[in-house]
């Protein structure tokens, strides 16, 4: 049996029970779950193996690539700027980034991007890994991109583009790239172990991802879905160990704000707890009005590609989606990531939750859902 560590308040013992069962009922390798309630940490559990090659154990604050959970870091930053009056989410992006207003993108707002409605889910140019890491080539490609549909009239998941596009708006306002802004405004003051652009001194501590057998693959390279998640093939997916795969320290170190965060469970749960209740004796990061604004549903149902996975989207966040990602209820908001990662907050129950793992089973697999169901039971939600 895998070694498991940590603790949970007596009221949340069911979460610890489910975490233990996940190691026996799934091909779990290493994992962690953290829960805050009303600003206080009530669950902090970890266990298993961080690196299957060496047997290195998962530790309390082990970070791991969390893929699209990164969108939560960017979105909290955008809403914080809106709350401060520095960003109008419903103003054209071009107010902050004049060069963006080309090729039919003149009316696109930051909120459209956050709701996956801007019509630019993928970019036409094939950029190299080095160009993506350099930031500016991606921004120039976004400026030249024509929308695939009339902005605001349909939606499709804006994978990597959401992070770069909203990230450039953040940069134009603050002078900082989104990863640097997150650390200065949120991560460093709150001591959160979550980064978009991992510092070199953290590299050796990162958990190494591993594929579960039978994990579903992607469609062909020309399919729009594959182009969205691989940036036209520049980023390996689901490849982990090939050049520029998701175990590559070079990828961890670059700012890939749509899907490239590296974080611990406590760092992610702490972010969402900070947003809805505050942590460490601080005021809540986002006001109730700001969270209410973020929770307004913008997109659901069939996307532009014709698929309906059951997801509901607010401004930058996945909303409670019973058939896709059930959370605690109507006041829940978060983001999930490839392979099983998930983090969310809930304004009604004052909860911050995060589950991270290095065994990639499948998008939306049951491990996090079971833990969330246990939290729901413990809260009487």
PDB file of C-alpha atoms in Angstrom, residues 32 37 42 58 66 91 96 100 112 144 155 172 185 196 201 212 252 260 282 318 320 340 350 355 357 361:
ATOM      1  CA  UNK A  32      -2.414  15.467  -2.879  1.00  0.00           C
ATOM      2  CA  UNK A  37     -13.132  26.133   4.839  1.00  0.00           C
ATOM      3  CA  UNK A  42      -9.211  21.585   7.171  1.00  0.00           C
ATOM      4  CA  UNK A  58       5.498  12.931  -2.750  1.00  0.00           C
ATOM      5  CA  UNK A  66      -1.545  21.289 -13.598  1.00  0.00           C
ATOM      6  CA  UNK A  91     -14.469  47.170 -23.004  1.00  0.00           C
ATOM      7  CA  UNK A  96      -5.503  48.330 -23.620  1.00  0.00           C
ATOM      8  CA  UNK A 100      -5.253  43.846 -31.410  1.00  0.00           C
ATOM      9  CA  UNK A 112     -15.567  37.318 -24.488  1.00  0.00           C
ATOM     10  CA  UNK A 144      -2.830  39.000 -37.156  1.00  0.00           C
ATOM     11  CA  UNK A 155     -18.068  29.497 -28.135  1.00  0.00           C
ATOM     12  CA  UNK A 172      -0.381  46.178 -21.028  1.00  0.00           C
ATOM     13  CA  UNK A 185       0.069  40.685  -6.580  1.00  0.00           C
ATOM     14  CA  UNK A 196       3.218  30.379 -14.301  1.00  0.00           C
ATOM     15  CA  UNK A 201      15.290  26.513  -7.689  1.00  0.00           C
ATOM     16  CA  UNK A 212      -2.078   5.611 -17.267  1.00  0.00           C
ATOM     17  CA  UNK A 252       7.866  24.438 -16.760  1.00  0.00           C
ATOM     18  CA  UNK A 260       1.409  25.778 -18.080  1.00  0.00           C
ATOM     19  CA  UNK A 282      -6.109  38.821   5.274  1.00  0.00           C
ATOM     20  CA  UNK A 318     -15.680  26.571 -15.126  1.00  0.00           C
ATOM     21  CA  UNK A 320     -20.716  23.881 -11.417  1.00  0.00           C
ATOM     22  CA  UNK A 340      -7.280  14.782 -13.513  1.00  0.00           C
ATOM     23  CA  UNK A 350     -16.280  29.572   1.894  1.00  0.00           C
ATOM     24  CA  UNK A 355      -6.577  17.930  -6.066  1.00  0.00           C
ATOM     25  CA  UNK A 357      -1.779  14.035  -9.190  1.00  0.00           C
ATOM     26  CA  UNK A 361      -5.791   8.941 -16.193  1.00  0.00           C
TER      27      UNK A 361
END
